[in-house]
Amino acid sequence: MSHTQESQNTLDGILNAISKCKVQHNQLLKEQQDLSRARDDQEDLAKQFRQRIVKLRISLEEDDNNQARDVDSERKKIAALHDEESRLKREIQRAEEELQLEEESTHHLKQQTNVSTAAVPEKKVVFTGVTGDGANTLNFDVKPHIVFPMEEGTALITFEDEEVAQKILSLREHKVDLGEDCAITLEAKLVQLLVPCQVEMDTEVCSRRILVSNLPKKVREDLLLDKLEIHFAKSKNGGGEVEDSDMLHDSGNVVITFTENNIAKGLTDKQYHNVEFEKGRKHSVKVTPFLNGDITSFQTRLSACGRTVLLTGIPAVKEQENLQDLLEIHFQKTSNGGGEVDTFLYNPLGQHTLALFEEDCPTEDQSQ
């Protein structure tokens, strides 16, 4: 009995021990789970810190880069300011030099303008009874002479009436009957020329030349030049050694060139000089300064010829004079859209012709 009791006691002890071990095991499992959760939390926290460290490092690098860029930008700005300062100093220096040149030029122009307003070539004028609009008056009247190279197989026809020319242009193609069952088709084109619209010149009084005007009309040119050279070569007449003399045929005046620079001014200051062209007879001539000119600005524009039409595509089917007459007759007929022809110029195949265009001056019944 005691042995059974002892065994029972031993079994209960073992069960108790097992229960205690289970409790301890459960506690250990719980502690292990708690430790595992704590470990995971620590790892998450460490991961967050590592990510934060990476972000902070990137942010610091960006800040460093931005700071470096800002410093570089400021340095560039400072360098640009230094360059701008240097440029402005150069501009100031250049402006001062230009100002000095302008002052010298102004002084030179003032000297040029000291030439008497009366110092212009002598020219006979007369009122013809024609009046004009003062609002359109220009300081200089330029009359262009434009050379127009004609292509082969073309013709230029100028009508008296601009409306006729415009009608011919509007019809464009024209069939011209040349007789003997022969006809040709021509094309009418607008004539456009490049004409000057504004010319600017710098003028300067020449120190070695004079312009002599109011010359006698009945003296031969060679004798006239000889007499002028002889007169103005004498020191008693205020002259000096003459290098050359030239007749300006468009104005009838003479240009005399001296070898020295100090002769011309004294002669132009006196203006009027009595020159002996015939023995015992003297003629009063006017001496004015000779102006040298340089073109500083030349502007052009396209100008359409209102009364002139270009005819193209003309074959060499007849003799030049015969074909020109037939073409002119065709365009004179109102039934062909034509009218009165002012001029007609034909350039056949194989030839080269230069047409000269001049200003179409308006009349009372016709505007330019």
mmCIF file of C-alpha atoms in Angstrom:
data_model
loop_
_atom_site.group_PDB
_atom_site.id
_atom_site.type_symbol
_atom_site.label_atom_id
_atom_site.label_comp_id
_atom_site.label_asym_id
_atom_site.label_seq_id
_atom_site.Cartn_x
_atom_site.Cartn_y
_atom_site.Cartn_z
ATOM 1 C CA MET A 1 0.000 0.000 0.000
ATOM 2 C CA SER A 2 2.735 2.310 0.775
ATOM 3 C CA HIS A 3 4.427 1.390 -2.462
ATOM 4 C CA THR A 4 1.316 2.267 -4.480
ATOM 5 C CA GLN A 5 1.003 5.535 -2.675
ATOM 6 C CA GLU A 6 4.601 6.267 -3.353
ATOM 7 C CA SER A 7 4.117 5.551 -7.053
ATOM 8 C CA GLN A 8 1.105 7.742 -7.089
ATOM 9 C CA ASN A 9 3.069 10.491 -5.515
ATOM 10 C CA THR A 10 5.801 10.068 -8.057
ATOM 11 C CA LEU A 11 3.338 10.231 -10.991
ATOM 12 C CA ASP A 12 1.704 13.331 -9.597
ATOM 13 C CA GLY A 13 5.090 14.872 -9.197
ATOM 14 C CA ILE A 14 5.943 14.122 -12.735
ATOM 15 C CA LEU A 15 2.669 15.540 -13.966
ATOM 16 C CA ASN A 16 3.217 18.611 -11.868
ATOM 17 C CA ALA A 17 6.696 18.884 -13.229
ATOM 18 C CA ILE A 18 5.346 18.482 -16.750
ATOM 19 C CA SER A 19 2.738 21.164 -16.117
ATOM 20 C CA LYS A 20 5.378 23.466 -14.779
ATOM 21 C CA CYS A 21 7.545 22.749 -17.771
ATOM 22 C CA LYS A 22 4.602 23.472 -20.080
ATOM 23 C CA VAL A 23 4.010 26.736 -18.270
ATOM 24 C CA GLN A 24 7.669 27.605 -18.546
ATOM 25 C CA HIS A 25 7.637 26.513 -22.184
ATOM 26 C CA ASN A 26 4.642 28.722 -22.909
ATOM 27 C CA GLN A 27 6.320 31.602 -21.142
ATOM 28 C CA LEU A 28 9.464 30.964 -23.143
ATOM 29 C CA LEU A 29 7.440 30.895 -26.376
ATOM 30 C CA LYS A 30 5.730 34.117 -25.405
ATOM 31 C CA GLU A 31 9.025 35.706 -24.497
ATOM 32 C CA GLN A 32 10.432 34.441 -27.795
ATOM 33 C CA GLN A 33 7.504 35.968 -29.668
ATOM 34 C CA ASP A 34 7.914 39.205 -27.740
ATOM 35 C CA LEU A 35 11.613 39.193 -28.504
ATOM 36 C CA SER A 36 10.885 38.408 -32.152
ATOM 37 C CA ARG A 37 8.394 41.270 -32.351
ATOM 38 C CA ALA A 38 10.858 43.543 -30.579
ATOM 39 C CA ARG A 39 13.567 42.434 -32.986
ATOM 40 C CA ASP A 40 11.285 43.109 -35.973
ATOM 41 C CA ASP A 41 10.400 46.496 -34.535
ATOM 42 C CA GLN A 42 14.078 47.272 -34.070
ATOM 43 C CA GLU A 43 14.834 46.133 -37.607
ATOM 44 C CA ASP A 44 11.990 48.293 -38.965
ATOM 45 C CA LEU A 45 13.259 51.201 -36.929
ATOM 46 C CA ALA A 46 16.799 50.565 -38.153
ATOM 47 C CA LYS A 47 15.503 50.373 -41.727
ATOM 48 C CA GLN A 48 13.654 53.658 -41.278
ATOM 49 C CA PHE A 49 16.793 55.233 -39.878
ATOM 50 C CA ARG A 50 18.848 53.907 -42.786
ATOM 51 C CA GLN A 51 16.287 55.286 -45.264
ATOM 52 C CA ARG A 52 16.286 58.568 -43.426
ATOM 53 C CA ILE A 53 20.080 58.601 -43.489
ATOM 54 C CA VAL A 54 19.988 58.022 -47.279
ATOM 55 C CA LYS A 55 17.441 60.803 -47.736
ATOM 56 C CA LEU A 56 19.449 63.133 -45.529
ATOM 57 C CA ARG A 57 22.627 62.275 -47.434
ATOM 58 C CA ILE A 58 20.874 62.935 -50.772
ATOM 59 C CA SER A 59 19.430 66.160 -49.388
ATOM 60 C CA LEU A 60 22.857 67.230 -48.155
ATOM 61 C CA GLU A 61 24.388 66.413 -51.538
ATOM 62 C CA GLU A 62 21.641 68.384 -53.291
ATOM 63 C CA ASP A 63 22.197 71.278 -50.902
ATOM 64 C CA ASP A 64 25.931 71.114 -51.582
ATOM 65 C CA ASN A 65 25.305 71.003 -55.337
ATOM 66 C CA ASN A 66 22.818 73.865 -55.145
ATOM 67 C CA GLN A 67 25.226 75.872 -53.055
ATOM 68 C CA ALA A 68 28.024 75.136 -55.523
ATOM 69 C CA ARG A 69 25.773 76.166 -58.415
ATOM 70 C CA ASP A 70 24.735 79.327 -56.593
ATOM 71 C CA VAL A 71 28.359 80.159 -55.858
ATOM 72 C CA ASP A 72 29.286 79.467 -59.489
ATOM 73 C CA SER A 73 26.323 81.539 -60.692
ATOM 74 C CA GLU A 74 27.297 84.434 -58.454
ATOM 75 C CA ARG A 75 30.881 84.193 -59.660
ATOM 76 C CA LYS A 76 29.641 84.262 -63.257
ATOM 77 C CA LYS A 77 27.451 87.256 -62.441
ATOM 78 C CA ILE A 78 30.414 89.029 -60.894
ATOM 79 C CA ALA A 79 32.545 88.145 -63.934
ATOM 80 C CA ALA A 80 29.745 89.370 -66.237
ATOM 81 C CA LEU A 81 29.532 92.607 -64.274
ATOM 82 C CA HIS A 82 33.295 93.041 -64.627
ATOM 83 C CA ASP A 83 32.986 92.356 -68.365
ATOM 84 C CA GLU A 84 30.088 94.809 -68.611
ATOM 85 C CA GLU A 85 32.117 97.379 -66.719
ATOM 86 C CA SER A 86 35.026 96.869 -69.111
ATOM 87 C CA ARG A 87 32.662 97.060 -72.098
ATOM 88 C CA LEU A 88 31.086 100.264 -70.810
ATOM 89 C CA LYS A 89 34.530 101.757 -70.270
ATOM 90 C CA ARG A 90 35.411 100.859 -73.856
ATOM 91 C CA GLU A 91 32.085 102.304 -75.044
ATOM 92 C CA ILE A 92 32.780 105.503 -73.131
ATOM 93 C CA GLN A 93 36.247 105.695 -74.632
ATOM 94 C CA ARG A 94 34.885 105.004 -78.122
ATOM 95 C CA ALA A 95 32.094 107.552 -77.596
ATOM 96 C CA GLU A 96 34.648 110.125 -76.504
ATOM 97 C CA GLU A 97 36.736 109.369 -79.589
ATOM 98 C CA GLU A 98 33.637 109.591 -81.813
ATOM 99 C CA LEU A 99 32.654 112.828 -80.114
ATOM 100 C CA GLN A 100 36.082 114.197 -80.841
ATOM 101 C CA LEU A 101 35.756 113.102 -84.470
ATOM 102 C CA GLU A 102 32.276 114.675 -84.649
ATOM 103 C CA GLU A 103 33.634 117.898 -83.214
ATOM 104 C CA GLU A 104 36.436 117.852 -85.771
ATOM 105 C CA SER A 105 33.898 117.068 -88.512
ATOM 106 C CA THR A 106 31.617 119.852 -87.272
ATOM 107 C CA HIS A 107 34.525 122.252 -87.314
ATOM 108 C CA HIS A 108 35.384 121.093 -90.834
ATOM 109 C CA LEU A 109 31.760 121.498 -91.972
ATOM 110 C CA LYS A 110 31.628 124.961 -90.461
ATOM 111 C CA GLN A 111 34.676 125.825 -92.498
ATOM 112 C CA GLN A 112 32.963 124.409 -95.576
ATOM 113 C CA THR A 113 29.792 126.388 -94.919
ATOM 114 C CA ASN A 114 31.832 129.551 -94.675
ATOM 115 C CA VAL A 115 31.836 129.448 -98.465
ATOM 116 C CA SER A 116 29.673 132.338 -99.551
ATOM 117 C CA THR A 117 26.119 131.485 -100.530
ATOM 118 C CA ALA A 118 26.754 133.520 -103.622
ATOM 119 C CA ALA A 119 29.602 131.195 -104.578
ATOM 120 C CA VAL A 120 27.695 129.202 -107.157
ATOM 121 C CA PRO A 121 28.374 129.009 -110.882
ATOM 122 C CA GLU A 122 26.884 131.760 -112.980
ATOM 123 C CA LYS A 123 23.837 130.479 -114.876
ATOM 124 C CA LYS A 124 21.408 132.402 -117.041
ATOM 125 C CA VAL A 125 17.772 131.686 -116.164
ATOM 126 C CA VAL A 126 14.428 132.990 -117.426
ATOM 127 C CA PHE A 127 10.811 132.536 -116.333
ATOM 128 C CA THR A 128 8.904 130.589 -118.999
ATOM 129 C CA GLY A 129 5.419 131.120 -117.553
ATOM 130 C CA VAL A 130 5.136 127.612 -116.054
ATOM 131 C CA THR A 131 4.126 127.342 -112.407
ATOM 132 C CA GLY A 132 4.655 124.452 -109.997
ATOM 133 C CA ASP A 133 3.680 123.154 -106.588
ATOM 134 C CA GLY A 134 6.119 124.419 -103.984
ATOM 135 C CA ALA A 135 5.315 121.527 -101.644
ATOM 136 C CA ASN A 136 7.064 119.113 -103.999
ATOM 137 C CA THR A 137 10.179 121.227 -104.440
ATOM 138 C CA LEU A 138 13.454 119.321 -103.941
ATOM 139 C CA ASN A 139 16.916 120.636 -103.155
ATOM 140 C CA PHE A 140 18.351 118.685 -106.073
ATOM 141 C CA ASP A 141 16.641 117.480 -109.219
ATOM 142 C CA VAL A 142 18.052 114.124 -110.304
ATOM 143 C CA LYS A 143 17.085 112.893 -113.758
ATOM 144 C CA PRO A 144 17.964 109.206 -114.069
ATOM 145 C CA HIS A 145 19.198 107.685 -117.308
ATOM 146 C CA ILE A 146 18.699 103.931 -116.966
ATOM 147 C CA VAL A 147 20.301 101.492 -119.390
ATOM 148 C CA PHE A 148 18.062 98.462 -119.972
ATOM 149 C CA PRO A 149 19.692 95.445 -121.682
ATOM 150 C CA MET A 150 17.128 93.920 -124.012
ATOM 151 C CA GLU A 151 16.892 90.177 -124.463
ATOM 152 C CA GLU A 152 16.916 88.669 -127.927
ATOM 153 C CA GLY A 153 13.556 88.455 -129.654
ATOM 154 C CA THR A 154 11.941 91.241 -127.631
ATOM 155 C CA ALA A 155 10.592 94.728 -128.280
ATOM 156 C CA LEU A 156 9.824 97.790 -126.195
ATOM 157 C CA ILE A 157 6.750 99.783 -127.179
ATOM 158 C CA THR A 158 5.818 103.090 -125.558
ATOM 159 C CA PHE A 159 2.276 104.364 -126.028
ATOM 160 C CA GLU A 160 1.203 107.989 -125.786
ATOM 161 C CA ASP A 161 -1.635 106.993 -123.443
ATOM 162 C CA GLU A 162 -0.896 104.996 -120.283
ATOM 163 C CA GLU A 163 -4.368 103.429 -120.378
ATOM 164 C CA VAL A 164 -3.526 101.798 -123.713
ATOM 165 C CA ALA A 165 -0.369 100.269 -122.236
ATOM 166 C CA GLN A 166 -2.333 98.901 -119.283
ATOM 167 C CA LYS A 167 -4.906 97.401 -121.644
ATOM 168 C CA ILE A 168 -2.170 95.700 -123.661
ATOM 169 C CA LEU A 169 -0.746 94.277 -120.417
ATOM 170 C CA SER A 170 -4.149 93.051 -119.266
ATOM 171 C CA LEU A 171 -4.659 91.154 -122.539
ATOM 172 C CA ARG A 172 -1.210 89.592 -122.029
ATOM 173 C CA GLU A 173 -1.056 87.381 -125.150
ATOM 174 C CA HIS A 174 -1.372 88.999 -128.579
ATOM 175 C CA LYS A 175 -1.690 87.251 -131.924
ATOM 176 C CA VAL A 176 -0.094 89.363 -134.651
ATOM 177 C CA ASP A 177 -1.018 88.696 -138.298
ATOM 178 C CA LEU A 178 2.053 89.199 -140.497
ATOM 179 C CA GLY A 179 0.318 88.374 -143.782
ATOM 180 C CA GLU A 180 0.988 85.535 -146.214
ATOM 181 C CA ASP A 181 -0.755 83.126 -143.813
ATOM 182 C CA CYS A 182 1.843 83.913 -141.154
ATOM 183 C CA ALA A 183 1.003 84.887 -137.590
ATOM 184 C CA ILE A 184 2.949 84.987 -134.333
ATOM 185 C CA THR A 185 1.840 85.079 -130.704
ATOM 186 C CA LEU A 186 3.592 87.531 -128.384
ATOM 187 C CA GLU A 187 3.423 88.048 -124.643
ATOM 188 C CA ALA A 188 3.138 91.538 -123.143
ATOM 189 C CA LYS A 189 5.015 92.046 -119.871
ATOM 190 C CA LEU A 190 5.340 94.888 -117.394
ATOM 191 C CA VAL A 191 8.641 96.782 -117.484
ATOM 192 C CA GLN A 192 10.107 97.323 -114.020
ATOM 193 C CA LEU A 193 13.307 99.300 -113.515
ATOM 194 C CA LEU A 194 15.540 99.831 -110.516
ATOM 195 C CA VAL A 195 15.638 103.619 -110.027
ATOM 196 C CA PRO A 196 17.338 105.764 -107.365
ATOM 197 C CA CYS A 197 14.957 107.160 -104.754
ATOM 198 C CA GLN A 198 17.414 108.754 -102.321
ATOM 199 C CA VAL A 199 21.036 109.817 -102.719
ATOM 200 C CA GLU A 200 23.148 111.274 -99.933
ATOM 201 C CA MET A 201 26.555 112.814 -100.563
ATOM 202 C CA ASP A 202 29.353 114.218 -98.469
ATOM 203 C CA THR A 203 30.795 117.287 -100.167
ATOM 204 C CA GLU A 204 34.082 119.019 -99.555
ATOM 205 C CA VAL A 205 35.621 122.119 -101.065
ATOM 206 C CA CYS A 206 38.637 121.128 -103.150
ATOM 207 C CA SER A 207 41.729 123.121 -102.203
ATOM 208 C CA ARG A 208 43.350 122.758 -105.641
ATOM 209 C CA ARG A 209 40.453 123.321 -108.039
ATOM 210 C CA ILE A 210 38.200 126.195 -109.075
ATOM 211 C CA LEU A 211 35.004 126.264 -111.143
ATOM 212 C CA VAL A 212 34.857 129.006 -113.772
ATOM 213 C CA SER A 213 31.437 130.025 -115.131
ATOM 214 C CA ASN A 214 29.828 132.853 -117.129
ATOM 215 C CA LEU A 215 32.152 132.119 -120.040
ATOM 216 C CA PRO A 216 31.793 133.668 -123.513
ATOM 217 C CA LYS A 217 29.835 131.500 -125.936
ATOM 218 C CA LYS A 218 31.557 132.366 -129.209
ATOM 219 C CA VAL A 219 35.124 131.367 -128.261
ATOM 220 C CA ARG A 220 36.474 127.984 -129.392
ATOM 221 C CA GLU A 221 36.967 125.461 -126.620
ATOM 222 C CA ASP A 222 40.734 125.051 -127.112
ATOM 223 C CA LEU A 223 41.276 128.825 -127.223
ATOM 224 C CA LEU A 224 39.003 129.311 -124.208
ATOM 225 C CA LEU A 225 41.000 126.815 -122.118
ATOM 226 C CA ASP A 226 44.324 128.334 -123.215
ATOM 227 C CA LYS A 227 43.245 131.867 -122.276
ATOM 228 C CA LEU A 228 41.968 130.711 -118.878
ATOM 229 C CA GLU A 229 45.182 128.796 -118.139
ATOM 230 C CA ILE A 230 47.324 131.785 -119.111
ATOM 231 C CA HIS A 231 45.261 134.182 -116.985
ATOM 232 C CA PHE A 232 45.115 132.043 -113.852
ATOM 233 C CA ALA A 233 48.764 130.996 -114.118
ATOM 234 C CA LYS A 234 49.883 134.593 -113.485
ATOM 235 C CA SER A 235 50.627 135.498 -109.871
ATOM 236 C CA LYS A 236 49.534 139.100 -110.499
ATOM 237 C CA ASN A 237 46.035 137.746 -111.136
ATOM 238 C CA GLY A 238 46.157 135.795 -107.874
ATOM 239 C CA GLY A 239 46.898 132.545 -109.697
ATOM 240 C CA GLY A 240 49.676 129.970 -109.781
ATOM 241 C CA GLU A 241 50.994 127.058 -111.776
ATOM 242 C CA VAL A 242 48.115 125.318 -113.583
ATOM 243 C CA GLU A 243 48.170 121.522 -113.690
ATOM 244 C CA ASP A 244 45.103 120.911 -115.862
ATOM 245 C CA SER A 245 41.901 122.431 -117.243
ATOM 246 C CA ASP A 246 38.714 120.611 -118.254
ATOM 247 C CA MET A 247 35.527 121.719 -119.976
ATOM 248 C CA LEU A 248 32.269 120.447 -118.444
ATOM 249 C CA HIS A 249 30.169 120.147 -121.573
ATOM 250 C CA ASP A 250 26.885 119.591 -119.744
ATOM 251 C CA SER A 251 27.093 122.956 -117.982
ATOM 252 C CA GLY A 252 29.544 124.876 -120.170
ATOM 253 C CA ASN A 253 31.773 125.586 -117.160
ATOM 254 C CA VAL A 254 35.514 124.938 -116.805
ATOM 255 C CA VAL A 255 37.431 123.253 -113.976
ATOM 256 C CA ILE A 256 40.997 124.469 -113.444
ATOM 257 C CA THR A 257 43.395 122.449 -111.290
ATOM 258 C CA PHE A 258 46.461 124.043 -109.675
ATOM 259 C CA THR A 259 49.602 122.266 -108.509
ATOM 260 C CA GLU A 260 49.493 123.992 -105.113
ATOM 261 C CA ASN A 261 46.794 123.998 -102.434
ATOM 262 C CA ASN A 262 46.892 127.688 -101.506
ATOM 263 C CA ILE A 263 45.806 129.222 -104.825
ATOM 264 C CA ALA A 264 42.120 128.327 -105.200
ATOM 265 C CA LYS A 265 40.779 130.037 -102.048
ATOM 266 C CA GLY A 266 42.126 133.469 -102.959
ATOM 267 C CA LEU A 267 40.555 133.271 -106.418
ATOM 268 C CA THR A 268 37.156 132.132 -105.091
ATOM 269 C CA ASP A 269 37.139 134.859 -102.451
ATOM 270 C CA LYS A 270 37.432 137.458 -105.201
ATOM 271 C CA GLN A 271 34.809 135.646 -107.352
ATOM 272 C CA TYR A 272 34.762 137.889 -110.427
ATOM 273 C CA HIS A 273 37.816 138.070 -112.710
ATOM 274 C CA ASN A 274 38.305 139.937 -115.976
ATOM 275 C CA VAL A 275 39.915 137.605 -118.518
ATOM 276 C CA GLU A 276 41.193 138.726 -121.938
ATOM 277 C CA PHE A 277 39.829 136.212 -124.469
ATOM 278 C CA GLU A 278 40.270 138.600 -127.419
ATOM 279 C CA LYS A 279 42.953 141.217 -127.822
ATOM 280 C CA GLY A 280 41.907 144.426 -126.145
ATOM 281 C CA ARG A 281 38.610 142.955 -124.878
ATOM 282 C CA LYS A 282 38.037 141.440 -121.455
ATOM 283 C CA HIS A 283 35.178 139.298 -120.252
ATOM 284 C CA SER A 284 34.085 138.954 -116.621
ATOM 285 C CA VAL A 285 34.000 135.327 -115.458
ATOM 286 C CA LYS A 286 32.862 134.009 -112.102
ATOM 287 C CA VAL A 287 35.123 131.764 -110.017
ATOM 288 C CA THR A 288 33.494 129.553 -107.387
ATOM 289 C CA PRO A 289 34.766 126.680 -105.218
ATOM 290 C CA PHE A 290 34.889 123.233 -106.768
ATOM 291 C CA LEU A 291 33.171 120.627 -104.607
ATOM 292 C CA ASN A 292 34.378 117.046 -104.346
ATOM 293 C CA GLY A 293 31.565 114.640 -103.494
ATOM 294 C CA ASP A 294 31.386 111.092 -102.157
ATOM 295 C CA ILE A 295 28.128 109.131 -102.217
ATOM 296 C CA THR A 296 27.434 107.936 -98.652
ATOM 297 C CA SER A 297 23.946 106.532 -99.150
ATOM 298 C CA PHE A 298 22.271 105.292 -102.305
ATOM 299 C CA GLN A 299 18.773 103.810 -102.086
ATOM 300 C CA THR A 300 16.812 102.364 -104.967
ATOM 301 C CA ARG A 301 13.294 101.137 -105.622
ATOM 302 C CA LEU A 302 11.485 99.221 -108.326
ATOM 303 C CA SER A 303 9.502 101.497 -110.615
ATOM 304 C CA ALA A 304 6.977 100.269 -113.160
ATOM 305 C CA CYS A 305 6.911 102.000 -116.540
ATOM 306 C CA GLY A 306 3.368 103.188 -117.015
ATOM 307 C CA ARG A 307 3.444 103.750 -120.774
ATOM 308 C CA THR A 308 6.053 101.185 -121.884
ATOM 309 C CA VAL A 309 5.362 97.482 -122.484
ATOM 310 C CA LEU A 310 7.856 94.669 -123.093
ATOM 311 C CA LEU A 311 6.915 92.277 -125.920
ATOM 312 C CA THR A 312 8.597 88.858 -125.759
ATOM 313 C CA GLY A 313 8.728 85.736 -127.897
ATOM 314 C CA ILE A 314 9.298 87.455 -131.259
ATOM 315 C CA PRO A 315 10.715 84.950 -133.785
ATOM 316 C CA ALA A 316 12.933 86.034 -136.686
ATOM 317 C CA VAL A 317 10.383 85.274 -139.393
ATOM 318 C CA LYS A 318 10.919 88.486 -141.410
ATOM 319 C CA GLU A 319 13.476 91.199 -141.983
ATOM 320 C CA GLN A 320 14.051 93.426 -138.952
ATOM 321 C CA GLU A 321 12.621 96.655 -140.380
ATOM 322 C CA ASN A 322 9.665 94.911 -141.995
ATOM 323 C CA LEU A 323 8.793 92.977 -138.833
ATOM 324 C CA GLN A 324 9.154 96.100 -136.685
ATOM 325 C CA ASP A 325 6.773 98.032 -138.965
ATOM 326 C CA LEU A 326 4.203 95.215 -138.866
ATOM 327 C CA LEU A 327 4.363 94.993 -135.076
ATOM 328 C CA GLU A 328 4.044 98.747 -134.665
ATOM 329 C CA ILE A 329 1.052 98.869 -137.038
ATOM 330 C CA HIS A 330 -0.623 96.014 -135.147
ATOM 331 C CA PHE A 331 -0.370 97.764 -131.798
ATOM 332 C CA GLN A 332 -1.524 101.086 -133.241
ATOM 333 C CA LYS A 333 -4.919 99.625 -134.076
ATOM 334 C CA THR A 334 -7.624 100.141 -131.468
ATOM 335 C CA SER A 335 -9.264 96.900 -132.614
ATOM 336 C CA ASN A 336 -6.222 95.085 -131.218
ATOM 337 C CA GLY A 337 -6.423 97.012 -127.935
ATOM 338 C CA GLY A 338 -3.699 99.419 -129.025
ATOM 339 C CA GLY A 339 -3.385 103.128 -129.628
ATOM 340 C CA GLU A 340 -0.985 105.864 -130.667
ATOM 341 C CA VAL A 341 2.623 104.652 -130.368
ATOM 342 C CA ASP A 342 5.273 107.048 -129.103
ATOM 343 C CA THR A 343 8.367 104.886 -129.629
ATOM 344 C CA PHE A 344 9.059 101.296 -130.732
ATOM 345 C CA LEU A 345 12.372 99.452 -130.361
ATOM 346 C CA TYR A 346 12.842 95.883 -131.629
ATOM 347 C CA ASN A 347 15.826 93.675 -130.732
ATOM 348 C CA PRO A 348 15.886 90.625 -133.035
ATOM 349 C CA LEU A 349 17.432 87.245 -132.268
ATOM 350 C CA GLY A 350 21.227 87.246 -132.344
ATOM 351 C CA GLN A 351 21.567 90.951 -131.503
ATOM 352 C CA HIS A 352 22.287 92.898 -128.326
ATOM 353 C CA THR A 353 20.555 96.226 -127.749
ATOM 354 C CA LEU A 354 20.681 98.612 -124.787
ATOM 355 C CA ALA A 355 17.559 100.733 -124.296
ATOM 356 C CA LEU A 356 17.911 104.064 -122.501
ATOM 357 C CA PHE A 357 15.063 105.002 -120.147
ATOM 358 C CA GLU A 358 14.613 108.597 -118.993
ATOM 359 C CA GLU A 359 12.194 110.281 -116.613
ATOM 360 C CA ASP A 360 8.634 110.497 -117.948
ATOM 361 C CA CYS A 361 7.973 114.153 -117.113
ATOM 362 C CA PRO A 362 4.282 114.929 -116.513
ATOM 363 C CA THR A 363 2.475 117.488 -118.619
ATOM 364 C CA GLU A 364 -0.721 119.391 -117.975
ATOM 365 C CA ASP A 365 -2.824 116.495 -119.295
ATOM 366 C CA GLN A 366 -0.608 113.642 -118.169
ATOM 367 C CA SER A 367 0.856 112.713 -114.824
ATOM 368 C CA GLN A 368 3.967 110.640 -114.399
#
